[in-house]
Short mmCIF file of C-alpha atoms and ligand atoms in Angstrom, two decimals:
data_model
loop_
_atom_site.label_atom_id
_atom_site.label_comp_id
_atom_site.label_asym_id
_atom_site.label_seq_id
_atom_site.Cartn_x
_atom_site.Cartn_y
_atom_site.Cartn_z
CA UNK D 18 -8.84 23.23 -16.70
CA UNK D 19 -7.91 21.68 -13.51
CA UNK D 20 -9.37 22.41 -10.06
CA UNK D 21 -8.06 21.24 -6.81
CA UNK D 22 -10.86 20.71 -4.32
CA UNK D 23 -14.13 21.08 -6.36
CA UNK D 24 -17.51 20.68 -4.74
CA UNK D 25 -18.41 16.82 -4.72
CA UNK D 26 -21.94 16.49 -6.91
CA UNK D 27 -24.43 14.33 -5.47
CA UNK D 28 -26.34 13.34 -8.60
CA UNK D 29 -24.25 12.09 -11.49
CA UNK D 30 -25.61 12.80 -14.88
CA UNK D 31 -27.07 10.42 -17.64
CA UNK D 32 -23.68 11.53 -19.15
CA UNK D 33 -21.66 10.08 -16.23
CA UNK D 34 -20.50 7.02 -15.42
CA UNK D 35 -19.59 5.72 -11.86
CA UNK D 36 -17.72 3.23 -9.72
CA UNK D 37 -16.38 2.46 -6.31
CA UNK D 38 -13.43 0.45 -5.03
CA UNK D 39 -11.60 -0.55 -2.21
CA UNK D 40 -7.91 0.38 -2.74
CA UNK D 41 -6.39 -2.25 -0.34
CA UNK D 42 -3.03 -1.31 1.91
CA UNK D 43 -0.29 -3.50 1.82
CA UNK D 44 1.97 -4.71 4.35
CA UNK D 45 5.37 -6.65 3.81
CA UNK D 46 5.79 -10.03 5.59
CA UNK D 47 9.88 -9.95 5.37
CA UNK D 48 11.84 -7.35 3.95
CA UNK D 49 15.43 -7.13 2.52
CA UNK D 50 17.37 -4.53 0.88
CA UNK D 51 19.50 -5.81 -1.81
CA UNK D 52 21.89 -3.14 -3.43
CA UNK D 53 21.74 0.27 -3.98
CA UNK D 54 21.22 1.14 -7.44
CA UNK D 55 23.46 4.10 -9.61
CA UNK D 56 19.89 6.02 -10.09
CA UNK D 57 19.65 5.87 -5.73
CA UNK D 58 17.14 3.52 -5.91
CA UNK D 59 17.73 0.54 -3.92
CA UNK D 60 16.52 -3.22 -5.17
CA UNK D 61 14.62 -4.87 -2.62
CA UNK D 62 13.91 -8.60 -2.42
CA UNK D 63 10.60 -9.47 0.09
CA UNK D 64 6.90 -10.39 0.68
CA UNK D 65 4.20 -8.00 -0.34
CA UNK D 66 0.73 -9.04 1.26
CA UNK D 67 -2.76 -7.05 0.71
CA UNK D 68 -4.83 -7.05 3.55
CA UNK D 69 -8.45 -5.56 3.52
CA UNK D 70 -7.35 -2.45 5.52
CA UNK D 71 -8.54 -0.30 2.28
CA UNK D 72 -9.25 3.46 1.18
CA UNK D 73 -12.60 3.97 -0.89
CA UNK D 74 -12.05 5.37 -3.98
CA UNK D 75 -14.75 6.67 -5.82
CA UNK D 76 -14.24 7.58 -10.09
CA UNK D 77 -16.65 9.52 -11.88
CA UNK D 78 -16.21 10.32 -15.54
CA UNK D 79 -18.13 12.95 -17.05
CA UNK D 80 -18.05 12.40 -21.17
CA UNK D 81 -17.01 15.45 -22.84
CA UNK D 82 -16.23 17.11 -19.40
CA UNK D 83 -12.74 18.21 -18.91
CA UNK D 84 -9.85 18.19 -16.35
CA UNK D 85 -9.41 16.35 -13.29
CA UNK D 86 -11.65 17.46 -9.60
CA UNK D 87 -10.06 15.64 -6.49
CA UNK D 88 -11.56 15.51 -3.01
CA UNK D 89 -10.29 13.76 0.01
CA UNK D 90 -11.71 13.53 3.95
CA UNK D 91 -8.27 13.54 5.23
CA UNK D 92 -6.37 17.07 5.15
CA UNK D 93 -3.27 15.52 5.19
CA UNK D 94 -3.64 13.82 1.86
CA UNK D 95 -2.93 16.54 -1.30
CA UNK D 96 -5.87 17.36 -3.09
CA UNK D 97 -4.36 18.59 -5.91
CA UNK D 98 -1.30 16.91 -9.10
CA UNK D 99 0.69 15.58 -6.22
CA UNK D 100 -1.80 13.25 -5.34
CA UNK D 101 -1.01 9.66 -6.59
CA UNK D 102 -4.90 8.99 -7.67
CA UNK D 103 -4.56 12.41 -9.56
CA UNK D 104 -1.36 11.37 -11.30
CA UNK D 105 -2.70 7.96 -12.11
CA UNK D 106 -6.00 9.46 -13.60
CA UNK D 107 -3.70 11.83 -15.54
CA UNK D 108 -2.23 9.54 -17.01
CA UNK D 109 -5.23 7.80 -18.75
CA UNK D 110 -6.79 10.84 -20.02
CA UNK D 111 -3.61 11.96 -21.75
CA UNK D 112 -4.55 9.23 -24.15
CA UNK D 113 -7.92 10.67 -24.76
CA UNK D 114 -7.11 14.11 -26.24
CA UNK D 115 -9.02 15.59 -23.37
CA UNK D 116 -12.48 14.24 -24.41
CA UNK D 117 -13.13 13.09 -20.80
CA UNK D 118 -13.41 14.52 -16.97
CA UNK D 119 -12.89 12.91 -14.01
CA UNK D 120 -13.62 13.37 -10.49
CA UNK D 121 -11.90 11.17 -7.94
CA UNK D 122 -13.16 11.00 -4.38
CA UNK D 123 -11.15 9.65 -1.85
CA UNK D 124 -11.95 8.43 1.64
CA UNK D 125 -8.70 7.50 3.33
CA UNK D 126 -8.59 4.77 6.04
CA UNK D 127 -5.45 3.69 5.46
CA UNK D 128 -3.01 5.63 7.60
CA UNK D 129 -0.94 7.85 5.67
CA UNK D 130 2.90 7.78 5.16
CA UNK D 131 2.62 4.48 7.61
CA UNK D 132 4.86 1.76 5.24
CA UNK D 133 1.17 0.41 3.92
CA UNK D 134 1.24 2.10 0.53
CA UNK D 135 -1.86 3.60 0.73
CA UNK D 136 -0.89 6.72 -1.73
CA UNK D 137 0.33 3.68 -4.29
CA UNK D 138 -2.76 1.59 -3.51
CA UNK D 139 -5.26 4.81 -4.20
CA UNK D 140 -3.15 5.10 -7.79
CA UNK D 141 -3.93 1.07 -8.19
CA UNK D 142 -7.45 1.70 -8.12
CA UNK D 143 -7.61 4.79 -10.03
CA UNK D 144 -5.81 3.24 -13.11
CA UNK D 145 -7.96 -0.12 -12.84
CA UNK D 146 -11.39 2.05 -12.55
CA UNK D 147 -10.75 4.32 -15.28
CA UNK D 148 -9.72 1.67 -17.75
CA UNK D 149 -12.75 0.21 -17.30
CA UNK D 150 -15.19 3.18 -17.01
CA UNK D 151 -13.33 4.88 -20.08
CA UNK D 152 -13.37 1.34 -21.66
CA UNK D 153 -9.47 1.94 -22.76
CA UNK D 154 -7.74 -0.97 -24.58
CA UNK D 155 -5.03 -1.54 -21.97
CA UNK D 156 -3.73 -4.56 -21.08
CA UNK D 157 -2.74 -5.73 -17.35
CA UNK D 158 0.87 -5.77 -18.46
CA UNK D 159 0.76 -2.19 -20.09
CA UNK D 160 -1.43 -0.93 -16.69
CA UNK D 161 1.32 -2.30 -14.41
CA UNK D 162 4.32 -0.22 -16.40
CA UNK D 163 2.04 2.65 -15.87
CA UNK D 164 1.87 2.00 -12.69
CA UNK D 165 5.84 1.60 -12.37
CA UNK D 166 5.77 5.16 -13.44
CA UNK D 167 4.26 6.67 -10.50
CA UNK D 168 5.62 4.57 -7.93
CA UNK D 169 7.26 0.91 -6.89
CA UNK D 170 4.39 -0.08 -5.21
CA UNK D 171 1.81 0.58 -7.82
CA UNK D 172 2.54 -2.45 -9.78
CA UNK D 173 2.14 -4.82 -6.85
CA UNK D 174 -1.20 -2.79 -5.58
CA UNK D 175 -2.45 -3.33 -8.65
CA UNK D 176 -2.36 -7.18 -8.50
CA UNK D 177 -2.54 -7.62 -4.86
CA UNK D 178 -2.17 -11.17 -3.54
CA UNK D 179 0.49 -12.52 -1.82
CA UNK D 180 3.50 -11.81 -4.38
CA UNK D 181 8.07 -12.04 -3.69
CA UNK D 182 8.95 -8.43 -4.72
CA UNK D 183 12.12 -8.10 -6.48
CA UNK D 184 14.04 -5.04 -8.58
CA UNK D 185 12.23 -1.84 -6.47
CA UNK D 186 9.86 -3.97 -5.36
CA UNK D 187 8.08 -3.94 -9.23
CA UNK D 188 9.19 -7.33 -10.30
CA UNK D 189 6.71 -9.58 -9.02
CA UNK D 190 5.84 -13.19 -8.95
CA UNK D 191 2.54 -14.25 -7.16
CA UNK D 192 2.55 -17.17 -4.61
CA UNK D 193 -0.09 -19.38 -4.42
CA UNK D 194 -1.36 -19.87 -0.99
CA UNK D 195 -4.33 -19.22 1.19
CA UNK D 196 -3.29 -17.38 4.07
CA UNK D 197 -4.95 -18.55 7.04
CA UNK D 198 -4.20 -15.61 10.04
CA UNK D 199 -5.03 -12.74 10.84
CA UNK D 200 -3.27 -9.18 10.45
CA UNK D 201 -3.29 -6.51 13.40
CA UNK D 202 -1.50 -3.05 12.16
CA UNK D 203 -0.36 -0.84 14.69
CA UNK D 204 1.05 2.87 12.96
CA UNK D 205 2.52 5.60 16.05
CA UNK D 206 1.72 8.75 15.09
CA UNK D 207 4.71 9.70 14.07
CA UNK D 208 6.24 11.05 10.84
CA UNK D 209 8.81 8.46 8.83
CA UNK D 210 10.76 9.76 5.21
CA UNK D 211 11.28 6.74 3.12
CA UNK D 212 13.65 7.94 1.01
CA UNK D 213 15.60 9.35 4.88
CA UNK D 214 15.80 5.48 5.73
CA UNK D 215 16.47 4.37 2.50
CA UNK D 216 19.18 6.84 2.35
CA UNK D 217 20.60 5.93 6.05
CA UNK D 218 20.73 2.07 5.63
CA UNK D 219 23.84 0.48 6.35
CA UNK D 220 24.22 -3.08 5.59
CA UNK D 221 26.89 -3.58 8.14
CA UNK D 222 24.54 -3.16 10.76
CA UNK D 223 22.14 -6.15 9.71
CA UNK D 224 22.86 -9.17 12.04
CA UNK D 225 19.87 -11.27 10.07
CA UNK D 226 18.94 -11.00 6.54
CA UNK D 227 14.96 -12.51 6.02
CA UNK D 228 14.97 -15.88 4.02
CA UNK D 229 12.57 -14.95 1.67
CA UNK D 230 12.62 -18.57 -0.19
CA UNK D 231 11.95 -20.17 3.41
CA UNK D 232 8.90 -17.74 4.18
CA UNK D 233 7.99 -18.53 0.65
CA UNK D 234 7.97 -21.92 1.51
CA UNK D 235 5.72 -21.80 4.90
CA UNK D 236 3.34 -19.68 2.99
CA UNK D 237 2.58 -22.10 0.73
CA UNK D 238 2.26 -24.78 3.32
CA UNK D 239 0.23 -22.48 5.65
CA UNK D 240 2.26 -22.87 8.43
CA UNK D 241 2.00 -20.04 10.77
CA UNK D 242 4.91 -20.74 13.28
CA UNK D 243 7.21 -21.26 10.06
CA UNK D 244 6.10 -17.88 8.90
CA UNK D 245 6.25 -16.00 12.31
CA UNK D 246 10.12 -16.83 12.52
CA UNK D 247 10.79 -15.31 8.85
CA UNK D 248 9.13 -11.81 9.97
CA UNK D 249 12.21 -10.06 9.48
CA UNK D 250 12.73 -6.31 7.96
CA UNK D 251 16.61 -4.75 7.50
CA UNK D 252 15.61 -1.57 7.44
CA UNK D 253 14.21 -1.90 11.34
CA UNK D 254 18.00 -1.35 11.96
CA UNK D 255 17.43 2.04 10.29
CA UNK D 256 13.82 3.03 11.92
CA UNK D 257 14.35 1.59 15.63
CA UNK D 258 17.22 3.38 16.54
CA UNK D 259 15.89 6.75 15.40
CA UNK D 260 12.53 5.92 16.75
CA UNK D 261 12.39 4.38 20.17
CA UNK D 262 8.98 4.46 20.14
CA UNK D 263 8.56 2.65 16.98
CA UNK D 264 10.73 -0.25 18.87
CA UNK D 265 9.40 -0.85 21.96
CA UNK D 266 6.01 -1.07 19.89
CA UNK D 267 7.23 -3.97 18.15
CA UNK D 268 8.43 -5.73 21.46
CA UNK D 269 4.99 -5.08 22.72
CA UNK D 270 3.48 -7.06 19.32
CA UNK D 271 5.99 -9.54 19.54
CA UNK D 272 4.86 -10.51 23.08
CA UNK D 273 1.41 -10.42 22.19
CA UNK D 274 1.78 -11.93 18.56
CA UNK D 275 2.79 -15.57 17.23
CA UNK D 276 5.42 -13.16 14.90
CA UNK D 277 5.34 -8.98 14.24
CA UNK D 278 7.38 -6.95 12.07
CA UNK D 279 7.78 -3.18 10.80
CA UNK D 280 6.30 -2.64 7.29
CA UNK D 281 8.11 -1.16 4.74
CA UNK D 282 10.20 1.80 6.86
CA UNK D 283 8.01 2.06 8.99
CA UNK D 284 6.42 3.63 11.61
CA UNK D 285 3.79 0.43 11.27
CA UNK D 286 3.85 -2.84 12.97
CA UNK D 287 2.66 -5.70 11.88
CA UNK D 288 1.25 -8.42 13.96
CA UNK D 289 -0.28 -12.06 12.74
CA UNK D 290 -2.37 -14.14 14.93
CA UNK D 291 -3.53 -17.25 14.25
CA UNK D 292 -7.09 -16.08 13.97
CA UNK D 293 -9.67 -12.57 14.43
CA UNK D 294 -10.79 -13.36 18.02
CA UNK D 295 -6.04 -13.05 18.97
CA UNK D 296 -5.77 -10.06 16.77
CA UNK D 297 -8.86 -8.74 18.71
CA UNK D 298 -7.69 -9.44 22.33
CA UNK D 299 -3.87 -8.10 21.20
CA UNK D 300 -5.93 -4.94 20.06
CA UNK D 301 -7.98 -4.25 23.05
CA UNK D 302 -4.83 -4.78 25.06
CA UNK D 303 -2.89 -2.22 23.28
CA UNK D 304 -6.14 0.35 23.08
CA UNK D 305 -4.41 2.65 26.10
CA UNK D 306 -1.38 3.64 23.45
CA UNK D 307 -1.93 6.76 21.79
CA UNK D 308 -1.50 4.89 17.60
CA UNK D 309 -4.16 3.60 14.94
CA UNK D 310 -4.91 0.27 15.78
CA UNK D 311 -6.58 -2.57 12.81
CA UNK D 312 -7.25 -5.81 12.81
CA UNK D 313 -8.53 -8.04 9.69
CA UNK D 314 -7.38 -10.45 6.98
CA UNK D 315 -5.21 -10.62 4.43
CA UNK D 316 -6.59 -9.72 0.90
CA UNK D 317 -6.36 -12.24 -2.18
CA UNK D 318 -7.12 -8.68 -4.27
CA UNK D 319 -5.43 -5.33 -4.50
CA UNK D 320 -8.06 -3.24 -5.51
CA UNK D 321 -11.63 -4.78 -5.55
CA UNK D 322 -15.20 -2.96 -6.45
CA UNK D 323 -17.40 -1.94 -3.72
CA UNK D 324 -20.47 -3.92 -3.38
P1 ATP K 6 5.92 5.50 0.74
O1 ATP K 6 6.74 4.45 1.40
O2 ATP K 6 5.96 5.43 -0.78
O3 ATP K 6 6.14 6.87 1.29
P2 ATP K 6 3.64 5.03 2.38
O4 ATP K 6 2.69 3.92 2.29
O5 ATP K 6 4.55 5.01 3.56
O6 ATP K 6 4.42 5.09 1.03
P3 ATP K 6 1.61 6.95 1.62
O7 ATP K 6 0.44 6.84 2.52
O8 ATP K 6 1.49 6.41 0.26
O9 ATP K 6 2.89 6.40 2.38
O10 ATP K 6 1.98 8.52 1.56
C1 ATP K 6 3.24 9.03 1.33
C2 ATP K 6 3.10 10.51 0.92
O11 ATP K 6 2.51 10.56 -0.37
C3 ATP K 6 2.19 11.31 1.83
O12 ATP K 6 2.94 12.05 2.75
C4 ATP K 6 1.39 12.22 0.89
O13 ATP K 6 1.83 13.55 0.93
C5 ATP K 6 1.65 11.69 -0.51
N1 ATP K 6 0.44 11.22 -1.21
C6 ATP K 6 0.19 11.39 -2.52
N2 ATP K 6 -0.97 10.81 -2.88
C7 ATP K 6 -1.48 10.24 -1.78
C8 ATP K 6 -2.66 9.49 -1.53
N3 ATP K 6 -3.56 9.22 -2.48
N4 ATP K 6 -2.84 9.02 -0.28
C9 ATP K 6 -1.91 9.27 0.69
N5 ATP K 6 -0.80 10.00 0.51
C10 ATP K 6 -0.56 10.48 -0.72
#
């Protein structure tokens, strides 16, 4: 039996196990679209960086319970199969001949349908909390092709990291490098379709492609200025035009950061400064605009327990 929305139970059981984690957004340092693909997928090629902007996501598996309960602070989010965490934890108890329950409370911080993969990030966590609460035999490789499964993001939430995203942004290869800045995310409140950009992108209209390889390059070399003038997304050509908003955001980070760029399609801007107390100041100077406004650093994890 599945419920959507069941009451939240304060006291877990002797029966129940437990665990919290931080499902960690993501933002994209350059973006590119490559091709589009026969199934209408496109391949992207780009730079997929946690940062610590996360949703807590709370697991609790009752042992011989059944079905899955979800519960969320943020109306906006489904509470019900739609929901990535639900889907994820689906997943995992299909292999368990129903023998298992779980309950999945979500508190979202991570602004929703923004281009920081916080529905993706949310099914990270899920899959990485249940294998270990249920104790499943599942190795990282088989988790990540799960993950593919629900979404293109999953696989690189699931990692986290700094990582160049190829294929539909599943193929991944992690790149070593400590980044030393700091990440302010600015996300108008206004409504963006994916799959509408995706759809719309022309590749005549790109006059400059990201060089992935070069921002590889000043990643691993830490050099800020290198990486501010790779900050370059394709699909802006897309999101700008039918969002003026969303544009003269990014003009506003740009004057205010050493680089900014949209994330993913958008409405999100991304701004790096070369350390908290810039990010802060660029923050408090934007306050007056009427969007979600963080500041923080990157992540080294994608989903981490809570401590
Ligand atoms: P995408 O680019 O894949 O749309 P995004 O990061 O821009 O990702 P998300 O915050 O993941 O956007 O939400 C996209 C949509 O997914 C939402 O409109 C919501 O209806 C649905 N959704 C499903 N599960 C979740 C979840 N756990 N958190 C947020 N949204 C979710």
């Amino acid at each position: 039996m599945m419920k959507e929305g069941a009451p939240w139970e304060a006291n877990p059981t002797s029966r129940d196990r437990e665990l919290t984690l931080q499902a960690c957004g993501k933002i994209n340092l350059c973006l590119d679209v490559v091709r589009r693909r026969p199934d209408g997928y496109h391949d992207i090629r780009g730079i997929f960086q946690s940062i610590s902007l996360a949703d807590e996501v709370t697991l609790r598996v009752t042992l011989g319970g059944r079905g899955i309960h979800l519960r969320c602070d943020h109306p906006g989010v489904p509470a019900g199969p739609t929901n990535l965490a639900w889907r994820a934890a689906q997943l995992l108890l299909d292999r368990l001949n129903g023998e298992a329950g779980v309950e999945i409370h979500i508190v979202k911080r991570i602004p929703i349908a923004a281009g920081l993969g916080g529905g993706s990030a949310d099914a990270a966590a899920t899959l990485i909390g249940l294998r270990k609460l249920l104790q499943l035999p599942i190795s990282d490789g088989e988790l990540a092709r799960l993950g593919r499964e629900l979404g293109a993001d999953v696989p690189f939430c699931l990692r986290g990291g700094t990582a160049l995203a190829e294929g539909i942004g599943d193929l991944l290869e992690d790149i070593p490098c400590t980044p030393a800045y700091a990440v302010l995310v600015l996300t108008p409140k206004l409504y963006v379709s994916t799959a509408e950009v995706f759809r719309a992108f022309d590749p005549g209209k790109v006059d400059r492609r990201p060089s992935v390889e070069g921002m590889k390059r000043h990643l691993e070399g830490s050099c800020l200025p290198g990486i501010a003038e790779e900050m370059v997304n394709v699909l802006e050509t897309v999101t700008f035009p039918l969002h003026p908003q969303v544009a003269e955001l990014a003009e506003r980070m740009k004057r205010l950061a050493c680089g900014a760029v949209m994330s993913g399609s958008g409405p999100s801007i991304i701004g790096l400064f070369a350390d908290l107390d810039g990010a802060q100041r660029a923050m408090a100077a934007l306050e007056g605009e009427d969007v979600f406004l963080w500041c923080g650093h990157p992540s080294p994890r994608g989903v981490r327990e809570a401590t």
